[in-house]
Short mmCIF file of N, CA and C in Angstrom, two decimals:
data_model
loop_
_atom_site.label_atom_id
_atom_site.label_comp_id
_atom_site.label_asym_id
_atom_site.label_seq_id
_atom_site.Cartn_x
_atom_site.Cartn_y
_atom_site.Cartn_z
N MET J 1305 -16.65 8.63 36.62
CA MET J 1305 -16.97 7.29 36.18
C MET J 1305 -15.70 6.43 36.28
N LYS J 1306 -15.85 5.25 36.79
CA LYS J 1306 -14.74 4.31 36.86
C LYS J 1306 -14.93 3.28 35.74
N ILE J 1307 -13.86 3.03 34.98
CA ILE J 1307 -13.93 2.04 33.92
C ILE J 1307 -12.84 0.99 34.13
N LYS J 1308 -13.14 -0.22 33.69
CA LYS J 1308 -12.19 -1.32 33.74
C LYS J 1308 -12.28 -2.08 32.44
N VAL J 1309 -11.19 -2.73 32.08
CA VAL J 1309 -11.12 -3.53 30.86
C VAL J 1309 -10.87 -4.97 31.25
N GLY J 1310 -11.52 -5.89 30.55
CA GLY J 1310 -11.31 -7.32 30.79
C GLY J 1310 -10.97 -8.04 29.51
N PHE J 1311 -10.26 -9.15 29.65
CA PHE J 1311 -9.86 -9.98 28.52
C PHE J 1311 -10.33 -11.40 28.75
N GLY J 1312 -10.87 -12.03 27.72
CA GLY J 1312 -11.31 -13.42 27.83
C GLY J 1312 -10.82 -14.25 26.67
N PHE J 1313 -10.64 -15.53 26.95
CA PHE J 1313 -10.18 -16.50 25.95
C PHE J 1313 -10.90 -17.81 26.22
N ASP J 1314 -11.28 -18.51 25.15
CA ASP J 1314 -11.83 -19.85 25.31
C ASP J 1314 -11.50 -20.67 24.07
N VAL J 1315 -11.44 -21.97 24.28
CA VAL J 1315 -11.17 -22.91 23.21
C VAL J 1315 -12.01 -24.16 23.45
N HIS J 1316 -12.52 -24.73 22.38
CA HIS J 1316 -13.26 -25.99 22.48
C HIS J 1316 -12.85 -26.91 21.34
N GLN J 1317 -12.83 -28.18 21.67
CA GLN J 1317 -12.57 -29.21 20.67
C GLN J 1317 -13.78 -29.33 19.75
N LEU J 1318 -13.51 -29.60 18.47
CA LEU J 1318 -14.59 -29.84 17.50
C LEU J 1318 -14.73 -31.34 17.27
N LYS J 1319 -15.99 -31.79 17.21
CA LYS J 1319 -16.28 -33.20 16.98
C LYS J 1319 -17.29 -33.34 15.85
N ASP J 1320 -17.16 -34.42 15.10
CA ASP J 1320 -18.11 -34.70 14.01
C ASP J 1320 -19.51 -34.89 14.55
N ASN J 1321 -20.49 -34.45 13.74
CA ASN J 1321 -21.91 -34.65 14.03
C ASN J 1321 -22.33 -34.14 15.41
N HIS J 1322 -21.75 -33.02 15.80
CA HIS J 1322 -22.06 -32.41 17.09
C HIS J 1322 -22.58 -30.99 16.81
N PRO J 1323 -23.56 -30.50 17.56
CA PRO J 1323 -24.05 -29.13 17.32
C PRO J 1323 -22.93 -28.10 17.48
N PHE J 1324 -22.99 -27.06 16.67
CA PHE J 1324 -21.99 -25.99 16.70
C PHE J 1324 -22.72 -24.69 17.01
N ILE J 1325 -22.69 -24.29 18.27
CA ILE J 1325 -23.36 -23.07 18.73
C ILE J 1325 -22.30 -22.01 18.98
N VAL J 1326 -22.45 -20.86 18.34
CA VAL J 1326 -21.54 -19.73 18.53
C VAL J 1326 -22.37 -18.46 18.63
N GLY J 1327 -22.21 -17.73 19.72
CA GLY J 1327 -22.99 -16.51 19.90
C GLY J 1327 -24.48 -16.78 19.94
N GLY J 1328 -24.84 -17.97 20.41
CA GLY J 1328 -26.25 -18.34 20.48
C GLY J 1328 -26.86 -18.75 19.16
N VAL J 1329 -26.04 -18.90 18.12
CA VAL J 1329 -26.51 -19.27 16.79
C VAL J 1329 -26.01 -20.68 16.46
N LYS J 1330 -26.91 -21.53 15.95
CA LYS J 1330 -26.50 -22.86 15.52
C LYS J 1330 -25.94 -22.76 14.10
N LEU J 1331 -24.65 -23.05 13.98
CA LEU J 1331 -23.99 -22.97 12.67
C LEU J 1331 -24.24 -24.24 11.88
N ASP J 1332 -24.36 -24.09 10.58
CA ASP J 1332 -24.55 -25.23 9.70
C ASP J 1332 -23.17 -25.77 9.33
N HIS J 1333 -22.76 -26.85 10.02
CA HIS J 1333 -21.44 -27.43 9.78
C HIS J 1333 -21.44 -28.87 10.25
N HIS J 1334 -20.57 -29.70 9.67
CA HIS J 1334 -20.52 -31.12 10.02
C HIS J 1334 -19.79 -31.40 11.33
N ARG J 1335 -19.12 -30.39 11.87
CA ARG J 1335 -18.44 -30.53 13.16
C ARG J 1335 -18.99 -29.47 14.10
N GLY J 1336 -18.89 -29.75 15.40
CA GLY J 1336 -19.36 -28.78 16.38
C GLY J 1336 -18.51 -28.81 17.63
N ALA J 1337 -18.64 -27.77 18.43
CA ALA J 1337 -17.85 -27.64 19.65
C ALA J 1337 -18.41 -28.55 20.74
N PHE J 1338 -17.50 -29.16 21.47
CA PHE J 1338 -17.85 -30.11 22.52
C PHE J 1338 -17.52 -29.50 23.88
N GLY J 1339 -18.46 -29.63 24.83
CA GLY J 1339 -18.23 -29.13 26.17
C GLY J 1339 -19.36 -29.49 27.10
N HIS J 1340 -19.26 -29.09 28.35
CA HIS J 1340 -20.26 -29.40 29.37
C HIS J 1340 -21.58 -28.66 29.11
N SER J 1341 -21.48 -27.38 28.78
CA SER J 1341 -22.66 -26.59 28.44
C SER J 1341 -22.90 -26.78 26.95
N ASP J 1342 -23.43 -25.76 26.28
CA ASP J 1342 -23.57 -25.85 24.82
C ASP J 1342 -22.25 -25.55 24.10
N ALA J 1343 -21.19 -25.32 24.84
CA ALA J 1343 -19.83 -25.11 24.31
C ALA J 1343 -19.73 -23.89 23.39
N ASP J 1344 -20.47 -22.85 23.71
CA ASP J 1344 -20.44 -21.62 22.91
C ASP J 1344 -19.17 -20.84 23.26
N VAL J 1345 -18.15 -21.05 22.45
CA VAL J 1345 -16.82 -20.49 22.70
C VAL J 1345 -16.85 -18.96 22.78
N LEU J 1346 -17.68 -18.33 21.98
CA LEU J 1346 -17.77 -16.86 21.97
C LEU J 1346 -18.37 -16.35 23.28
N ALA J 1347 -19.48 -16.92 23.69
CA ALA J 1347 -20.11 -16.50 24.94
C ALA J 1347 -19.18 -16.75 26.13
N HIS J 1348 -18.44 -17.86 26.10
CA HIS J 1348 -17.52 -18.17 27.20
C HIS J 1348 -16.39 -17.16 27.29
N ALA J 1349 -15.83 -16.77 26.15
CA ALA J 1349 -14.76 -15.77 26.16
C ALA J 1349 -15.27 -14.43 26.68
N ILE J 1350 -16.49 -14.07 26.30
CA ILE J 1350 -17.08 -12.82 26.77
C ILE J 1350 -17.34 -12.89 28.27
N CYS J 1351 -17.84 -14.03 28.74
CA CYS J 1351 -18.04 -14.21 30.19
C CYS J 1351 -16.73 -13.98 30.94
N ASP J 1352 -15.65 -14.59 30.46
CA ASP J 1352 -14.36 -14.44 31.14
C ASP J 1352 -13.87 -12.99 31.11
N ALA J 1353 -14.11 -12.30 30.00
CA ALA J 1353 -13.71 -10.89 29.91
C ALA J 1353 -14.46 -10.05 30.95
N LEU J 1354 -15.77 -10.26 31.04
CA LEU J 1354 -16.57 -9.49 31.99
C LEU J 1354 -16.19 -9.81 33.43
N LEU J 1355 -16.08 -11.10 33.73
CA LEU J 1355 -15.72 -11.50 35.09
C LEU J 1355 -14.34 -10.98 35.48
N GLY J 1356 -13.40 -11.07 34.54
CA GLY J 1356 -12.04 -10.59 34.81
C GLY J 1356 -12.00 -9.10 35.05
N ALA J 1357 -12.75 -8.34 34.27
CA ALA J 1357 -12.77 -6.89 34.44
C ALA J 1357 -13.26 -6.50 35.83
N ALA J 1358 -14.21 -7.27 36.37
CA ALA J 1358 -14.76 -6.98 37.69
C ALA J 1358 -14.03 -7.72 38.81
N ASN J 1359 -12.93 -8.37 38.48
CA ASN J 1359 -12.13 -9.12 39.45
C ASN J 1359 -12.98 -10.19 40.17
N LEU J 1360 -13.73 -10.94 39.35
CA LEU J 1360 -14.62 -11.98 39.88
C LEU J 1360 -14.18 -13.39 39.47
N GLY J 1361 -12.93 -13.55 39.09
CA GLY J 1361 -12.46 -14.87 38.70
C GLY J 1361 -12.81 -15.19 37.26
N ASP J 1362 -13.01 -16.48 36.98
CA ASP J 1362 -13.31 -16.89 35.61
C ASP J 1362 -14.59 -17.73 35.56
N ILE J 1363 -14.97 -18.09 34.37
CA ILE J 1363 -16.22 -18.80 34.14
C ILE J 1363 -16.24 -20.15 34.87
N GLY J 1364 -15.11 -20.82 34.94
CA GLY J 1364 -15.04 -22.11 35.63
C GLY J 1364 -15.25 -22.00 37.13
N HIS J 1365 -14.91 -20.85 37.70
CA HIS J 1365 -15.14 -20.62 39.12
C HIS J 1365 -16.64 -20.54 39.44
N HIS J 1366 -17.39 -19.92 38.56
CA HIS J 1366 -18.82 -19.70 38.79
C HIS J 1366 -19.71 -20.82 38.24
N PHE J 1367 -19.27 -21.47 37.17
CA PHE J 1367 -20.09 -22.47 36.49
C PHE J 1367 -19.24 -23.72 36.24
N LYS J 1368 -19.01 -24.47 37.27
CA LYS J 1368 -18.11 -25.63 37.21
C LYS J 1368 -18.64 -26.69 36.24
N ASN J 1369 -17.71 -27.30 35.49
CA ASN J 1369 -18.12 -28.33 34.53
C ASN J 1369 -18.42 -29.67 35.20
N THR J 1370 -18.41 -29.69 36.51
CA THR J 1370 -18.82 -30.88 37.26
C THR J 1370 -20.23 -30.70 37.84
N ASP J 1371 -20.81 -29.52 37.63
CA ASP J 1371 -22.13 -29.21 38.18
C ASP J 1371 -23.19 -29.50 37.12
N GLU J 1372 -24.07 -30.44 37.42
CA GLU J 1372 -25.10 -30.86 36.46
C GLU J 1372 -26.09 -29.75 36.11
N ARG J 1373 -26.19 -28.70 36.95
CA ARG J 1373 -27.07 -27.58 36.60
C ARG J 1373 -26.68 -26.93 35.28
N TRP J 1374 -25.40 -27.01 34.94
CA TRP J 1374 -24.90 -26.31 33.75
C TRP J 1374 -24.78 -27.23 32.53
N ARG J 1375 -25.05 -28.53 32.67
CA ARG J 1375 -24.93 -29.46 31.54
C ARG J 1375 -25.92 -29.07 30.43
N GLY J 1376 -25.36 -28.81 29.25
CA GLY J 1376 -26.18 -28.50 28.07
C GLY J 1376 -26.85 -27.14 28.08
N ILE J 1377 -26.61 -26.32 29.10
CA ILE J 1377 -27.27 -25.02 29.22
C ILE J 1377 -26.81 -24.08 28.11
N SER J 1378 -27.69 -23.20 27.70
CA SER J 1378 -27.31 -22.15 26.75
C SER J 1378 -26.30 -21.24 27.42
N SER J 1379 -25.20 -21.01 26.77
CA SER J 1379 -24.18 -20.12 27.32
C SER J 1379 -24.64 -18.67 27.37
N LEU J 1380 -25.70 -18.34 26.65
CA LEU J 1380 -26.26 -17.00 26.77
C LEU J 1380 -26.85 -16.80 28.16
N ILE J 1381 -27.35 -17.87 28.78
CA ILE J 1381 -27.84 -17.79 30.16
C ILE J 1381 -26.66 -17.55 31.10
N LEU J 1382 -25.55 -18.23 30.85
CA LEU J 1382 -24.35 -18.00 31.67
C LEU J 1382 -23.89 -16.55 31.52
N LEU J 1383 -23.96 -16.03 30.29
CA LEU J 1383 -23.58 -14.64 30.05
C LEU J 1383 -24.50 -13.69 30.83
N GLN J 1384 -25.79 -13.96 30.83
CA GLN J 1384 -26.73 -13.13 31.61
C GLN J 1384 -26.35 -13.15 33.09
N LYS J 1385 -25.99 -14.33 33.59
CA LYS J 1385 -25.60 -14.46 35.00
C LYS J 1385 -24.31 -13.68 35.29
N CYS J 1386 -23.40 -13.65 34.34
CA CYS J 1386 -22.16 -12.88 34.52
C CYS J 1386 -22.47 -11.38 34.57
N VAL J 1387 -23.39 -10.92 33.74
CA VAL J 1387 -23.78 -9.51 33.78
C VAL J 1387 -24.43 -9.19 35.12
N GLN J 1388 -25.22 -10.11 35.66
CA GLN J 1388 -25.79 -9.91 37.00
C GLN J 1388 -24.69 -9.81 38.05
N LEU J 1389 -23.68 -10.68 37.95
CA LEU J 1389 -22.58 -10.66 38.92
C LEU J 1389 -21.82 -9.33 38.89
N ILE J 1390 -21.51 -8.83 37.70
CA ILE J 1390 -20.80 -7.55 37.65
C ILE J 1390 -21.72 -6.42 38.09
N GLY J 1391 -23.02 -6.58 37.83
CA GLY J 1391 -24.00 -5.59 38.27
C GLY J 1391 -24.06 -5.49 39.79
N GLU J 1392 -23.88 -6.62 40.46
CA GLU J 1392 -23.87 -6.62 41.93
C GLU J 1392 -22.70 -5.81 42.49
N LYS J 1393 -21.67 -5.61 41.68
CA LYS J 1393 -20.54 -4.77 42.09
C LYS J 1393 -20.68 -3.34 41.57
N GLY J 1394 -21.85 -3.05 40.96
CA GLY J 1394 -22.13 -1.69 40.49
C GLY J 1394 -21.70 -1.40 39.06
N TYR J 1395 -21.28 -2.43 38.32
CA TYR J 1395 -20.79 -2.22 36.95
C TYR J 1395 -21.85 -2.55 35.90
N SER J 1396 -21.73 -1.89 34.78
CA SER J 1396 -22.51 -2.22 33.59
C SER J 1396 -21.54 -2.37 32.42
N VAL J 1397 -22.01 -3.03 31.38
CA VAL J 1397 -21.16 -3.28 30.21
C VAL J 1397 -21.13 -2.03 29.33
N GLY J 1398 -19.91 -1.62 28.97
CA GLY J 1398 -19.74 -0.51 28.03
C GLY J 1398 -19.74 -1.02 26.60
N ASN J 1399 -18.78 -1.89 26.29
CA ASN J 1399 -18.74 -2.50 24.97
C ASN J 1399 -17.97 -3.81 25.02
N ILE J 1400 -18.12 -4.60 23.96
CA ILE J 1400 -17.45 -5.89 23.81
C ILE J 1400 -16.88 -5.96 22.40
N ASP J 1401 -15.65 -6.41 22.30
CA ASP J 1401 -15.00 -6.65 21.00
C ASP J 1401 -14.48 -8.08 21.03
N ALA J 1402 -14.90 -8.91 20.08
CA ALA J 1402 -14.55 -10.33 20.10
C ALA J 1402 -14.01 -10.79 18.75
N MET J 1403 -13.16 -11.81 18.83
CA MET J 1403 -12.57 -12.41 17.63
C MET J 1403 -12.75 -13.93 17.70
N LEU J 1404 -13.30 -14.50 16.66
CA LEU J 1404 -13.42 -15.95 16.52
C LEU J 1404 -12.32 -16.45 15.59
N CYS J 1405 -11.73 -17.59 15.93
CA CYS J 1405 -10.72 -18.20 15.09
C CYS J 1405 -11.18 -19.61 14.76
N LEU J 1406 -11.56 -19.82 13.51
CA LEU J 1406 -11.99 -21.13 13.05
C LEU J 1406 -11.83 -21.20 11.54
N GLU J 1407 -11.58 -22.39 11.07
CA GLU J 1407 -11.35 -22.58 9.65
C GLU J 1407 -12.66 -22.57 8.87
N ALA J 1408 -13.68 -23.19 9.41
CA ALA J 1408 -14.98 -23.29 8.74
C ALA J 1408 -16.03 -23.54 9.81
N PRO J 1409 -17.25 -23.15 9.55
CA PRO J 1409 -17.77 -22.47 8.36
C PRO J 1409 -17.44 -20.97 8.39
N LYS J 1410 -17.74 -20.32 7.30
CA LYS J 1410 -17.58 -18.87 7.24
C LYS J 1410 -18.60 -18.25 8.19
N ILE J 1411 -18.17 -17.27 8.95
CA ILE J 1411 -18.98 -16.68 10.02
C ILE J 1411 -19.78 -15.45 9.58
N LYS J 1412 -19.34 -14.79 8.53
CA LYS J 1412 -19.97 -13.52 8.14
C LYS J 1412 -21.50 -13.59 8.08
N PRO J 1413 -22.11 -14.65 7.52
CA PRO J 1413 -23.58 -14.69 7.46
C PRO J 1413 -24.26 -14.75 8.83
N TYR J 1414 -23.53 -15.10 9.86
CA TYR J 1414 -24.10 -15.28 11.19
C TYR J 1414 -23.84 -14.11 12.15
N ILE J 1415 -22.94 -13.22 11.78
CA ILE J 1415 -22.47 -12.20 12.73
C ILE J 1415 -23.58 -11.30 13.26
N ASP J 1416 -24.48 -10.83 12.41
CA ASP J 1416 -25.53 -9.93 12.89
C ASP J 1416 -26.43 -10.61 13.92
N GLU J 1417 -26.77 -11.89 13.69
CA GLU J 1417 -27.60 -12.61 14.65
C GLU J 1417 -26.83 -12.85 15.96
N MET J 1418 -25.53 -13.14 15.86
CA MET J 1418 -24.70 -13.29 17.07
C MET J 1418 -24.67 -12.00 17.86
N ARG J 1419 -24.45 -10.88 17.19
CA ARG J 1419 -24.40 -9.59 17.87
C ARG J 1419 -25.72 -9.30 18.57
N LYS J 1420 -26.83 -9.61 17.90
CA LYS J 1420 -28.16 -9.41 18.48
C LYS J 1420 -28.32 -10.27 19.73
N ASN J 1421 -27.94 -11.53 19.65
CA ASN J 1421 -28.08 -12.44 20.79
C ASN J 1421 -27.24 -11.99 21.99
N ILE J 1422 -26.01 -11.57 21.72
CA ILE J 1422 -25.13 -11.12 22.80
C ILE J 1422 -25.69 -9.84 23.42
N ALA J 1423 -26.12 -8.91 22.58
CA ALA J 1423 -26.69 -7.65 23.08
C ALA J 1423 -27.91 -7.92 23.96
N GLU J 1424 -28.78 -8.82 23.53
CA GLU J 1424 -29.96 -9.15 24.34
C GLU J 1424 -29.54 -9.79 25.66
N ALA J 1425 -28.55 -10.67 25.62
CA ALA J 1425 -28.12 -11.37 26.84
C ALA J 1425 -27.53 -10.40 27.86
N ILE J 1426 -26.85 -9.37 27.40
CA ILE J 1426 -26.23 -8.43 28.35
C ILE J 1426 -27.14 -7.24 28.65
N GLY J 1427 -28.28 -7.17 27.95
CA GLY J 1427 -29.17 -6.03 28.14
C GLY J 1427 -28.59 -4.75 27.57
N GLY J 1428 -27.84 -4.88 26.48
CA GLY J 1428 -27.16 -3.73 25.88
C GLY J 1428 -27.59 -3.47 24.46
N ASP J 1429 -26.85 -2.61 23.82
CA ASP J 1429 -27.12 -2.16 22.46
C ASP J 1429 -26.25 -2.95 21.48
N ILE J 1430 -26.83 -3.40 20.39
CA ILE J 1430 -26.10 -4.16 19.38
C ILE J 1430 -24.90 -3.37 18.84
N GLU J 1431 -25.00 -2.05 18.86
CA GLU J 1431 -23.90 -1.20 18.37
C GLU J 1431 -22.68 -1.27 19.28
N ASP J 1432 -22.83 -1.83 20.48
CA ASP J 1432 -21.71 -1.95 21.41
C ASP J 1432 -21.08 -3.34 21.37
N ILE J 1433 -21.48 -4.16 20.40
CA ILE J 1433 -20.97 -5.53 20.26
C ILE J 1433 -20.29 -5.65 18.90
N SER J 1434 -19.00 -5.98 18.93
CA SER J 1434 -18.24 -6.20 17.70
C SER J 1434 -17.78 -7.66 17.68
N ILE J 1435 -18.03 -8.34 16.57
CA ILE J 1435 -17.59 -9.72 16.40
C ILE J 1435 -16.89 -9.84 15.05
N LYS J 1436 -15.68 -10.34 15.10
CA LYS J 1436 -14.89 -10.54 13.89
C LYS J 1436 -14.47 -12.00 13.82
N ALA J 1437 -13.95 -12.41 12.68
CA ALA J 1437 -13.50 -13.80 12.55
C ALA J 1437 -12.28 -13.87 11.64
N THR J 1438 -11.48 -14.89 11.91
CA THR J 1438 -10.32 -15.19 11.07
C THR J 1438 -10.15 -16.71 11.04
N THR J 1439 -9.28 -17.18 10.18
CA THR J 1439 -8.99 -18.61 10.08
C THR J 1439 -7.60 -18.88 10.64
N GLY J 1440 -7.25 -20.14 10.65
CA GLY J 1440 -5.90 -20.54 11.03
C GLY J 1440 -5.01 -20.73 9.82
N GLU J 1441 -5.50 -20.33 8.65
CA GLU J 1441 -4.74 -20.49 7.40
C GLU J 1441 -4.24 -21.93 7.24
N THR J 1442 -5.11 -22.86 7.62
CA THR J 1442 -4.88 -24.32 7.56
C THR J 1442 -3.76 -24.80 8.49
N MET J 1443 -3.30 -23.94 9.41
CA MET J 1443 -2.22 -24.33 10.33
C MET J 1443 -2.79 -24.63 11.72
N GLY J 1444 -2.13 -25.53 12.43
CA GLY J 1444 -2.48 -25.84 13.80
C GLY J 1444 -3.84 -26.48 13.96
N TYR J 1445 -4.28 -26.61 15.23
CA TYR J 1445 -5.55 -27.29 15.49
C TYR J 1445 -6.74 -26.52 14.95
N VAL J 1446 -6.65 -25.20 14.87
CA VAL J 1446 -7.74 -24.43 14.26
C VAL J 1446 -7.78 -24.72 12.76
N GLY J 1447 -6.63 -24.68 12.11
CA GLY J 1447 -6.55 -24.91 10.67
C GLY J 1447 -6.95 -26.32 10.26
N ARG J 1448 -6.72 -27.27 11.14
CA ARG J 1448 -7.12 -28.67 10.84
C ARG J 1448 -8.56 -28.94 11.26
N GLU J 1449 -9.27 -27.91 11.70
CA GLU J 1449 -10.65 -28.03 12.18
C GLU J 1449 -10.79 -29.00 13.35
N GLU J 1450 -9.80 -28.98 14.23
CA GLU J 1450 -9.87 -29.79 15.45
C GLU J 1450 -10.39 -28.98 16.62
N GLY J 1451 -10.34 -27.65 16.51
CA GLY J 1451 -10.79 -26.80 17.59
C GLY J 1451 -11.19 -25.42 17.11
N VAL J 1452 -11.86 -24.70 17.98
CA VAL J 1452 -12.31 -23.34 17.72
C VAL J 1452 -11.87 -22.48 18.91
N VAL J 1453 -11.49 -21.25 18.63
CA VAL J 1453 -10.98 -20.33 19.64
C VAL J 1453 -11.75 -19.02 19.57
N ALA J 1454 -11.94 -18.40 20.73
CA ALA J 1454 -12.50 -17.05 20.77
C ALA J 1454 -11.73 -16.21 21.77
N TYR J 1455 -11.55 -14.95 21.43
CA TYR J 1455 -10.95 -13.94 22.29
C TYR J 1455 -11.97 -12.82 22.45
N ALA J 1456 -11.99 -12.20 23.61
CA ALA J 1456 -12.89 -11.07 23.81
C ALA J 1456 -12.26 -10.07 24.76
N VAL J 1457 -12.52 -8.81 24.50
CA VAL J 1457 -12.19 -7.75 25.44
C VAL J 1457 -13.49 -7.00 25.71
N CYS J 1458 -13.58 -6.44 26.90
CA CYS J 1458 -14.76 -5.66 27.24
C CYS J 1458 -14.36 -4.47 28.08
N LEU J 1459 -15.24 -3.51 28.09
CA LEU J 1459 -15.12 -2.38 28.98
C LEU J 1459 -16.34 -2.41 29.88
N ILE J 1460 -16.11 -2.31 31.18
CA ILE J 1460 -17.22 -2.18 32.11
C ILE J 1460 -17.08 -0.83 32.81
N GLN J 1461 -18.20 -0.30 33.25
CA GLN J 1461 -18.17 1.04 33.83
C GLN J 1461 -19.06 1.11 35.06
N LYS J 1462 -18.67 2.00 35.98
CA LYS J 1462 -19.41 2.23 37.21
C LYS J 1462 -19.55 3.73 37.39
N GLN J 1463 -20.80 4.15 37.61
CA GLN J 1463 -21.03 5.56 37.91
C GLN J 1463 -20.58 5.83 39.34
N GLN J 1464 -19.82 6.86 39.55
CA GLN J 1464 -19.37 7.21 40.89
C GLN J 1464 -20.04 8.49 41.35
N ALA J 1465 -20.42 8.51 42.61
CA ALA J 1465 -21.10 9.70 43.15
C ALA J 1465 -20.14 10.83 43.40
#
């Protein structure tokens, strides 16, 4: 079996009275992430981790923010497309470990639903999806609630004859 590891990072600006979608879940908060798609920072970081592990570039290479096909699209659809891309190279997802960095809202009540959404999008098992969260301790753009950050690592695997 051949295995590879990928790393992903994403950041989005937060704006007042804007939807806040993370892991396919709409968070109850007065600010939300802004972007061309639904700005799901978690799904974007996972996409980059998967694409990087398979040496397929990054999310911007495949889903340009100038392409109207992707405007407002659910990032879970982009994640499904990334799994298809790595599948075309013979890989499947082993596991995903992700970290969200945001000051508010608290993420713990949403984590199980996020894990379920990500698992469904990749066609995997919820037990292979780990999502954690931390704050910026009121420091920097995360601490001032100006932005949200996500990091992700993944393992992809290919059966070899």
